[in-house]
CSV table of C-alpha atoms and ligand atoms in Angstrom, one decimal:
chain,number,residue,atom,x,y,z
A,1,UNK,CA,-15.6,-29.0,8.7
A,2,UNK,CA,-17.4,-32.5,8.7
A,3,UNK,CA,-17.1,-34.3,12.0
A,4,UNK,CA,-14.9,-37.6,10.7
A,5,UNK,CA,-15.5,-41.0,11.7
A,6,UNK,CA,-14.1,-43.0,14.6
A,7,UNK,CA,-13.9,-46.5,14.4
A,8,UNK,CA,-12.5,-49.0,16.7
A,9,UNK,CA,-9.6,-51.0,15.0
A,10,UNK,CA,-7.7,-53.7,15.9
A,11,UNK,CA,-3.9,-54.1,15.8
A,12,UNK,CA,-3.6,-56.8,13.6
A,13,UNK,CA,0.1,-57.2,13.9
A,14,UNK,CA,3.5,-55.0,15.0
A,15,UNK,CA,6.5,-55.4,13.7
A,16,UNK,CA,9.7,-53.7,15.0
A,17,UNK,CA,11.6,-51.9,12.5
A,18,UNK,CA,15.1,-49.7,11.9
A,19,UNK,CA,15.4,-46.4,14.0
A,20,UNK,CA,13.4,-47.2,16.7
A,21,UNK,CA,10.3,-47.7,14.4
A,22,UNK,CA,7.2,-49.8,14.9
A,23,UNK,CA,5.1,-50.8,11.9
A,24,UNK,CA,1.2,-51.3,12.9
A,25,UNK,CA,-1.7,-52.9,10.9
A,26,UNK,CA,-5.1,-52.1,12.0
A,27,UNK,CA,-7.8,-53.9,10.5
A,28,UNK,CA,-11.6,-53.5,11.4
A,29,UNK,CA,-12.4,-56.2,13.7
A,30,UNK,CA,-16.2,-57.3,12.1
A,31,UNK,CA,-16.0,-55.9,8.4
A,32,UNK,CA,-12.9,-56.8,5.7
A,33,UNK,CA,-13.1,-53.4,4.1
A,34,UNK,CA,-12.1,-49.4,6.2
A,35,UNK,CA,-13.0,-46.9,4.5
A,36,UNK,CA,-11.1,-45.5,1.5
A,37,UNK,CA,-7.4,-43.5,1.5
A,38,UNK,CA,-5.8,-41.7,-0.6
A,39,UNK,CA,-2.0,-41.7,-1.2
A,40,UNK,CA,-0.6,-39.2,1.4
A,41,UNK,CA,-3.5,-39.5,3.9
A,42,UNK,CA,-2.8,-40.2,7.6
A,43,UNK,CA,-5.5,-41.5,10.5
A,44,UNK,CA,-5.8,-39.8,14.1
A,45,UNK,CA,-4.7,-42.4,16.6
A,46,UNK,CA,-6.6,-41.5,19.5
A,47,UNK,CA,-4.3,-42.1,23.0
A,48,UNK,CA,-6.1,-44.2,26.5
A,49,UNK,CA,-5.9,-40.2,27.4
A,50,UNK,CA,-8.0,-38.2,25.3
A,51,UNK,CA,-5.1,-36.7,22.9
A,52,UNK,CA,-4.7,-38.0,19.3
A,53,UNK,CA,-1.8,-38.3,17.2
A,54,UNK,CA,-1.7,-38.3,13.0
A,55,UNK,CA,0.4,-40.6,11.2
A,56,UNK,CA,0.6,-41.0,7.6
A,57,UNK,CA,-0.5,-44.4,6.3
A,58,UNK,CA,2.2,-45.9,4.3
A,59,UNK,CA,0.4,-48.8,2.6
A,60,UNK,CA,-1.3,-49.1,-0.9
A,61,UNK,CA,-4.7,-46.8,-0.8
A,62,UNK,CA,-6.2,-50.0,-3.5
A,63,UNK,CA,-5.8,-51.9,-0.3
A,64,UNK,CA,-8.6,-51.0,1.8
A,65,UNK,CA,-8.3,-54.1,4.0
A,66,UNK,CA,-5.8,-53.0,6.8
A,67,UNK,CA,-3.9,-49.0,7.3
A,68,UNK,CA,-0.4,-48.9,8.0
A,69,UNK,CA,1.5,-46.8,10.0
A,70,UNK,CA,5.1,-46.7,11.2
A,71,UNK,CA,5.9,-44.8,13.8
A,72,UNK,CA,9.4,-43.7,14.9
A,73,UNK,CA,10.6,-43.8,19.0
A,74,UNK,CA,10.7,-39.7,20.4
A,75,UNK,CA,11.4,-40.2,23.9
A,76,UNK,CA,11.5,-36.4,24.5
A,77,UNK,CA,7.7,-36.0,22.3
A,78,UNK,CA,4.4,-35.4,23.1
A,79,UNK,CA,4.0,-39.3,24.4
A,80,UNK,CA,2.1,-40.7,21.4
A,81,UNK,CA,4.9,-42.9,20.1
A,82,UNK,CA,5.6,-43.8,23.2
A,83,UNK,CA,2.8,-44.9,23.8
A,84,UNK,CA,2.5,-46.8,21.3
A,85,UNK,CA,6.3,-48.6,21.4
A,86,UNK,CA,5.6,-49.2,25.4
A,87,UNK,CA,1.7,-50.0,25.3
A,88,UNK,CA,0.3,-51.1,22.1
A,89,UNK,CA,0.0,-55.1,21.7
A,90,UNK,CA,-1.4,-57.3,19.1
A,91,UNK,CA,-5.4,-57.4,19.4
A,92,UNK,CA,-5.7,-54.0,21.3
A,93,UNK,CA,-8.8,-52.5,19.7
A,94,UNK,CA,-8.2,-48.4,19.2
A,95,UNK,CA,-9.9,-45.3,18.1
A,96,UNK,CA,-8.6,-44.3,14.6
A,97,UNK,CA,-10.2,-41.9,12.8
A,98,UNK,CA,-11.0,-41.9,9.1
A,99,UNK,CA,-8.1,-40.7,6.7
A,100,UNK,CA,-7.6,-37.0,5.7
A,101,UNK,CA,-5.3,-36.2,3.2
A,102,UNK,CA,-4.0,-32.9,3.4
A,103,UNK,CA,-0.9,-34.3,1.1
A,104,UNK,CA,-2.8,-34.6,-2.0
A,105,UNK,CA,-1.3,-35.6,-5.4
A,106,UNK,CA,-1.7,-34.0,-8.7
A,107,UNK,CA,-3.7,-36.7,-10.4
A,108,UNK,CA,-4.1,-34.6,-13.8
A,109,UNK,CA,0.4,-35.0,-14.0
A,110,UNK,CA,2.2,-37.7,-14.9
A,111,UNK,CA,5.9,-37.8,-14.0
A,112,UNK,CA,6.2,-37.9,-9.9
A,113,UNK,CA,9.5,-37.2,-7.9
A,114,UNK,CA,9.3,-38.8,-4.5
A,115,UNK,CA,11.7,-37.4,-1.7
A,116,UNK,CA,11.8,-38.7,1.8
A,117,UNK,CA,14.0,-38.7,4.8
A,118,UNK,CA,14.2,-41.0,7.3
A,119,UNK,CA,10.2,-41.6,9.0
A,120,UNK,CA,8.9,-39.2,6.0
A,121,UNK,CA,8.8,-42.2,4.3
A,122,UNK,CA,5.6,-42.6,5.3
A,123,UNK,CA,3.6,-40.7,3.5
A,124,UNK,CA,5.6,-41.4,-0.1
A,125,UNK,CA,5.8,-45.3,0.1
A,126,UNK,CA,1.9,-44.6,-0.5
A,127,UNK,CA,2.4,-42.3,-3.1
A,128,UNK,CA,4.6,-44.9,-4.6
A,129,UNK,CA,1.9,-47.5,-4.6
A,130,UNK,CA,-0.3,-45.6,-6.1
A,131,UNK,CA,2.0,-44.4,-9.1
A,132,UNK,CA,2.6,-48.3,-9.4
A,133,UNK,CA,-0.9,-48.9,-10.1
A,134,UNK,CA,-1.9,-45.9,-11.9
A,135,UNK,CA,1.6,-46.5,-14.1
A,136,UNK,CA,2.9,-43.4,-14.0
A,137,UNK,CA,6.8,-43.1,-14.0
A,138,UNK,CA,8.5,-41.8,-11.1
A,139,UNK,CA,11.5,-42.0,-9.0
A,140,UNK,CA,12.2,-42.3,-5.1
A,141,UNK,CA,15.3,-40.9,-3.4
A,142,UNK,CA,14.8,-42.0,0.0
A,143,UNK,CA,18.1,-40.0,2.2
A,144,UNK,CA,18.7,-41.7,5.8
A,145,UNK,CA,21.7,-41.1,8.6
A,146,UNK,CA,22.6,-44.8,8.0
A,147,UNK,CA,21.4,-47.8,6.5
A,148,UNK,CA,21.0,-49.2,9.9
A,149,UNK,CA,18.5,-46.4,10.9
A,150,UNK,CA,16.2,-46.5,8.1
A,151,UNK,CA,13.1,-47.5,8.2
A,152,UNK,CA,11.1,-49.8,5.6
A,153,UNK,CA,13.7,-50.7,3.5
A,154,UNK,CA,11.7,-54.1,3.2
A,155,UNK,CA,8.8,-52.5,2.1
A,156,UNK,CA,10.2,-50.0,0.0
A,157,UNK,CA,12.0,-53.2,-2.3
A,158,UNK,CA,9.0,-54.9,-2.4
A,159,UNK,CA,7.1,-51.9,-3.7
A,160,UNK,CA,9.6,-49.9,-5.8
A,161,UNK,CA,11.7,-51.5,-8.6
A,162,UNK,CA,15.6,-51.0,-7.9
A,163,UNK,CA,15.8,-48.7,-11.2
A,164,UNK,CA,13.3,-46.5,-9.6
A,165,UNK,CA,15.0,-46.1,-5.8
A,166,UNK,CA,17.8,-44.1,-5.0
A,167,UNK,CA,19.1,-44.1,-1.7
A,168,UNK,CA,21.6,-41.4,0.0
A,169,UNK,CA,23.2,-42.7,3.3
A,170,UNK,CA,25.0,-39.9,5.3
A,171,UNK,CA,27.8,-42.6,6.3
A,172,UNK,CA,28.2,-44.1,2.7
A,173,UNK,CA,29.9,-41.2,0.9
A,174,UNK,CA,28.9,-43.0,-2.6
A,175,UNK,CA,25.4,-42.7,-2.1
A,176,UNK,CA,25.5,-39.0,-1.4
A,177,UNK,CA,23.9,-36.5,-3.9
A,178,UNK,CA,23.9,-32.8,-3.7
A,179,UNK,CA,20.0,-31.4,-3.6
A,180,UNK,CA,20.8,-28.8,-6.0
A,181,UNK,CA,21.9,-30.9,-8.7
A,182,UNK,CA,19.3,-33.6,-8.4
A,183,UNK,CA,16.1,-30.2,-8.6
A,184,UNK,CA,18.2,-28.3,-11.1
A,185,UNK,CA,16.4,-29.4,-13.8
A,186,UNK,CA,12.4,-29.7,-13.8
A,187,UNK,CA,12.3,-33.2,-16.0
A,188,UNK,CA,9.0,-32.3,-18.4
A,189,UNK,CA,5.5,-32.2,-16.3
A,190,UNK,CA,7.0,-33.8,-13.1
A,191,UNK,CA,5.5,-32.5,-10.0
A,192,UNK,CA,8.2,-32.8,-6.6
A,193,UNK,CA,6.5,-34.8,-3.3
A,194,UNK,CA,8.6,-34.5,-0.2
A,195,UNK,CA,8.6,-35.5,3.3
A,196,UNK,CA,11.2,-35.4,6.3
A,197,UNK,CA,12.5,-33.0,9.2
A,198,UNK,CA,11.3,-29.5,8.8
A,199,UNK,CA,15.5,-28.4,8.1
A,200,UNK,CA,15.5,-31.5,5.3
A,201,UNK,CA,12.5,-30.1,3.7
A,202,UNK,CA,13.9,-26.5,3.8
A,203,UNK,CA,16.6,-27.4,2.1
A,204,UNK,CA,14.7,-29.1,-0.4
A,205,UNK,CA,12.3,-26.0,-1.2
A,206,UNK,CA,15.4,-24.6,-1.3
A,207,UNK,CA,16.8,-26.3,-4.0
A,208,UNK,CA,13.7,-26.2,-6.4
A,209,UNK,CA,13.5,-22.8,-6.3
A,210,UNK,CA,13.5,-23.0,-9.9
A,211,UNK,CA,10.3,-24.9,-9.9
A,212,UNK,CA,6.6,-23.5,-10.2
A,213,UNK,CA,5.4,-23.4,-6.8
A,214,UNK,CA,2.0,-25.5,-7.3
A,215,UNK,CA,4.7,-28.2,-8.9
A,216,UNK,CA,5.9,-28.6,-4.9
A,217,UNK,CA,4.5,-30.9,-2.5
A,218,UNK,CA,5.7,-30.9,1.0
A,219,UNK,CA,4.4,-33.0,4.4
A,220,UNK,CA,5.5,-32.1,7.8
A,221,UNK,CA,5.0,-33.7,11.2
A,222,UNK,CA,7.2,-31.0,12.7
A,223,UNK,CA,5.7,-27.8,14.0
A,224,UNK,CA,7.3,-24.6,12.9
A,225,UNK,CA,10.0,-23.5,15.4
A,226,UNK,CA,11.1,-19.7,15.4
A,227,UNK,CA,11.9,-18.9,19.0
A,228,UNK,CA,12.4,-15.2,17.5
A,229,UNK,CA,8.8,-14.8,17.4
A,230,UNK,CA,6.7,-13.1,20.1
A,231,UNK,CA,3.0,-13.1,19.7
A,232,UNK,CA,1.0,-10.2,20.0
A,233,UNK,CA,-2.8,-9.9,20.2
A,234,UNK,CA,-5.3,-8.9,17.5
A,235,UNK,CA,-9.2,-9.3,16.6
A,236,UNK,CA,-11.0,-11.9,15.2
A,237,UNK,CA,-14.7,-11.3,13.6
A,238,UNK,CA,-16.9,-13.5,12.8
A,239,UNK,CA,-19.7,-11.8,10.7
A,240,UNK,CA,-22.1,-14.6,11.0
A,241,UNK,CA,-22.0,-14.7,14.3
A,242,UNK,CA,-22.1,-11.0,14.9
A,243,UNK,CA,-18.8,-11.3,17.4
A,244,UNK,CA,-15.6,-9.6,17.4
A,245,UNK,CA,-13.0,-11.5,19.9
A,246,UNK,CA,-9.8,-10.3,21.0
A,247,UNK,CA,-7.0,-12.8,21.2
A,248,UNK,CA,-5.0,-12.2,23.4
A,249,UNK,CA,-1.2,-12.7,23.2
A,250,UNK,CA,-1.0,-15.7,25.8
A,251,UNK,CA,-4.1,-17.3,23.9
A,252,UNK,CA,-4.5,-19.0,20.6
A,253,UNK,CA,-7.4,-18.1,18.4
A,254,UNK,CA,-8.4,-21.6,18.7
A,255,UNK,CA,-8.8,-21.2,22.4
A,256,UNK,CA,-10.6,-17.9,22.1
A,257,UNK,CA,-13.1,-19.3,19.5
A,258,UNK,CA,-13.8,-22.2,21.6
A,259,UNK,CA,-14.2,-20.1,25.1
A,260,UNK,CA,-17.0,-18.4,23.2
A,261,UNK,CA,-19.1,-21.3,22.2
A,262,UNK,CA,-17.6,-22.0,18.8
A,263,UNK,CA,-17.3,-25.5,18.1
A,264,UNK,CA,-14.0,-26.0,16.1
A,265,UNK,CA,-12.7,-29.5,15.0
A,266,UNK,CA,-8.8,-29.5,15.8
A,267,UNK,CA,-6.3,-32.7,16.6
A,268,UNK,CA,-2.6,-31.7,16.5
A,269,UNK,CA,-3.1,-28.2,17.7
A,270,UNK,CA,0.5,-27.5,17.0
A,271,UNK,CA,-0.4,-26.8,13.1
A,272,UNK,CA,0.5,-29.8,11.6
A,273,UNK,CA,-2.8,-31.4,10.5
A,274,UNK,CA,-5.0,-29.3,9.3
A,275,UNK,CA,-7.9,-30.1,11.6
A,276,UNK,CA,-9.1,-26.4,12.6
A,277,UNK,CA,-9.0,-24.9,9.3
A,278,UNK,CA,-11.4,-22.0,8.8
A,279,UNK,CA,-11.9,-19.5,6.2
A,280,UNK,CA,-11.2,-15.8,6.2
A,281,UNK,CA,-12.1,-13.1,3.8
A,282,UNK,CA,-10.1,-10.1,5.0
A,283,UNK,CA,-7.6,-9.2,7.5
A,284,UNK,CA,-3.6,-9.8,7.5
A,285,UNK,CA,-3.1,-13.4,8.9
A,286,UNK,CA,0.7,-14.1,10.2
A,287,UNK,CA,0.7,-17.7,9.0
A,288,UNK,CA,3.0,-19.9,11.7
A,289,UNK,CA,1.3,-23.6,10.3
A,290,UNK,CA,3.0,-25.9,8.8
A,291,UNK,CA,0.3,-27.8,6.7
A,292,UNK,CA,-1.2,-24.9,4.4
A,293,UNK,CA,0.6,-24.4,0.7
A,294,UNK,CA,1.0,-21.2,0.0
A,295,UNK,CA,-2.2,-21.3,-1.9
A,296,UNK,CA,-4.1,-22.1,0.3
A,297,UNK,CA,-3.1,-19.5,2.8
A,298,UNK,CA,-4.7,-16.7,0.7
A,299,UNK,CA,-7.7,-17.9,2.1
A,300,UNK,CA,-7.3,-20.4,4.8
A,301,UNK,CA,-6.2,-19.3,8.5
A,302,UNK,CA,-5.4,-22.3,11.1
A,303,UNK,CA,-6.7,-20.9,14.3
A,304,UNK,CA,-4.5,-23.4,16.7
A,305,UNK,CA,-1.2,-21.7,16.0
A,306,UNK,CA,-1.8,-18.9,13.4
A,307,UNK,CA,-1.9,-15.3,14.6
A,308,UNK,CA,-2.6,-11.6,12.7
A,309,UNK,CA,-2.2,-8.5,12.7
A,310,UNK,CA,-5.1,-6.4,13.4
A,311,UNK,CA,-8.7,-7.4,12.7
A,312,UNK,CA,-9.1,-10.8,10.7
A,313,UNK,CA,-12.8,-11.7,9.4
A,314,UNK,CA,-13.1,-15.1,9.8
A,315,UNK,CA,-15.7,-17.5,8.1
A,316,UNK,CA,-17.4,-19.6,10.6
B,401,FES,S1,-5.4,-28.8,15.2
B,401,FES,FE1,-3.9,-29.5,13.8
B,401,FES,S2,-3.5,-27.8,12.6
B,401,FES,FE2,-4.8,-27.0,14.1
């Protein structure tokens, strides 16, 4: 994977928002253009400490003056919002890396269905943008606990028309819609985006069981929980290294790999991002990411969570 580019950016502004949310605009502090996004990409913020963060940019990807993020208040995370609510101020200059987009739309459809819950906003308000000015039809049914909680409501008026927004408040029984009745029907070629809490997005897939799986889009920022699973250890191989690692069960492959000399890009490390993905040509992987579509885990393995059984052959 190709090393991605840090720049420093400066906070050009921060504006509070519903739910605990703060909305920042970095802008490069010499040059008026950052490099290119595309809708559903997010930027690593990178902490005083070392660690790095992803948020999902939620501006328009034909604007390549500023990126946006919002980010929601979790007092009981891993201290990158926090971090940024307590200790980010107008002027700061900050590592962000260059986008990724591991959210991708399918350019070659039309028709888009835009789903978001609460902070998984993000991600879609892009999308929207860019449906706007590539004129393709689509709706957004943005669900929230209350009106009072959710963020970019502002934005989201200013950037969708009212025919094209629906929104589903869990306190204003009017607004509320049953999943299975809105993803019944596929409407023609449309192809489903959706992002929110892992149990909102479940319920979702859920629901469009009906669909074509490469018709389903889905972003988390939540790493998979299953407290019912216990890892064991297994192999890895690398044939173009000549090495055969064991991992064991206290370890991550990740860890293993890099223990032995293996350079490995990674970021979240709790399989949300995409960073370390590698290869692998044979071997059964037990998938635990959250990032990889089911496609893409016939042949991609993510080494920072992601366990097997057995040997797994690895391309490195
Ligand atoms: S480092 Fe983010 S998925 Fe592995």
């Amino acid at each position: 994977m190709q090393p991605r580019l840090i720049m420093k950016l400066e906070v050009a502004s921060v504006r509070e928002d519903r739910g605990n949310v703060r909305v920042i605009t970095f802008r490069h502090p010499l040059r008026p253009s950052l490099p290119p996004f595309t809708a559903g990409a997010h930027v690593d913020v990178h902490l005083p400490d070392g660690r790095r963060r992803q948020y999902s940019l939620c501006g328009d990807p034909a604007d390549a003056s500023a990126y946006r993020i919002a980010v929601k208040l979790e007092r009981g995370g891993r201290g990158g919002s926090a971090w940024i609510h307590d200790g980010l101020v107008v002027g700061a200059k900050i590592p962000v890396s260059a986008p990724r987009n591991h959210f991708v739309m399918d350019e070659a459809t039309p028709r888009g269905l835009l789903i978001a819950a609460g902070i998984g906003i993000t991600p879609i308000l892009s999308m929207a943008h860019h449906l706007n000015g590539t004129k393709r039809p689509y709706v957004l049914h943005y669900f929230a606990r209350s009106r009072s909680v959710a963020p970019l409501l502002e934005e989201i008026a200013a950037t969708i028309g009212p025919r094209q927004v629906q929104y589903h408040f869990s306190d204003e029984a009017d607004t509320q819609i049953d999943l299975r009745s809105l993803l019944d029907e596929r409407e023609g070629d449309t192809q489903l985006y959706c992002c929110g809490p892992r149990r909102f997005m479940e319920g979702v897939r859920e629901a469009a069981q009906a669909w074509p799986e490469n018709t389903l889009h889905f972003e988390a920022f939540q790493p998979l929980v299953d407290e019912g699973f216990t890892p064991q250890p297994f192999e890895i191989e690398i044939p173009s290294k000549g090495l055969t690692l064991r991992v064991p069960a206290d370890k991550s492959a990740l860890d293993v790999l890099r223990d032995n000399g293996i350079l490995m890009a990674s970021s979240c490390e709790i399989g949300t991002c995409g960073s370390c993905q590698c290869g692998y040509s044979k071997g059964e992987p037990i998938h635990r990411d959250v990032v990889l579509s089911p496609q893409a885990r016939k042949t991609h393995f993510i080494p920072c969570v992601s366990r097997a059984t057995g040997t797994l052959l690895l391309d490195l």
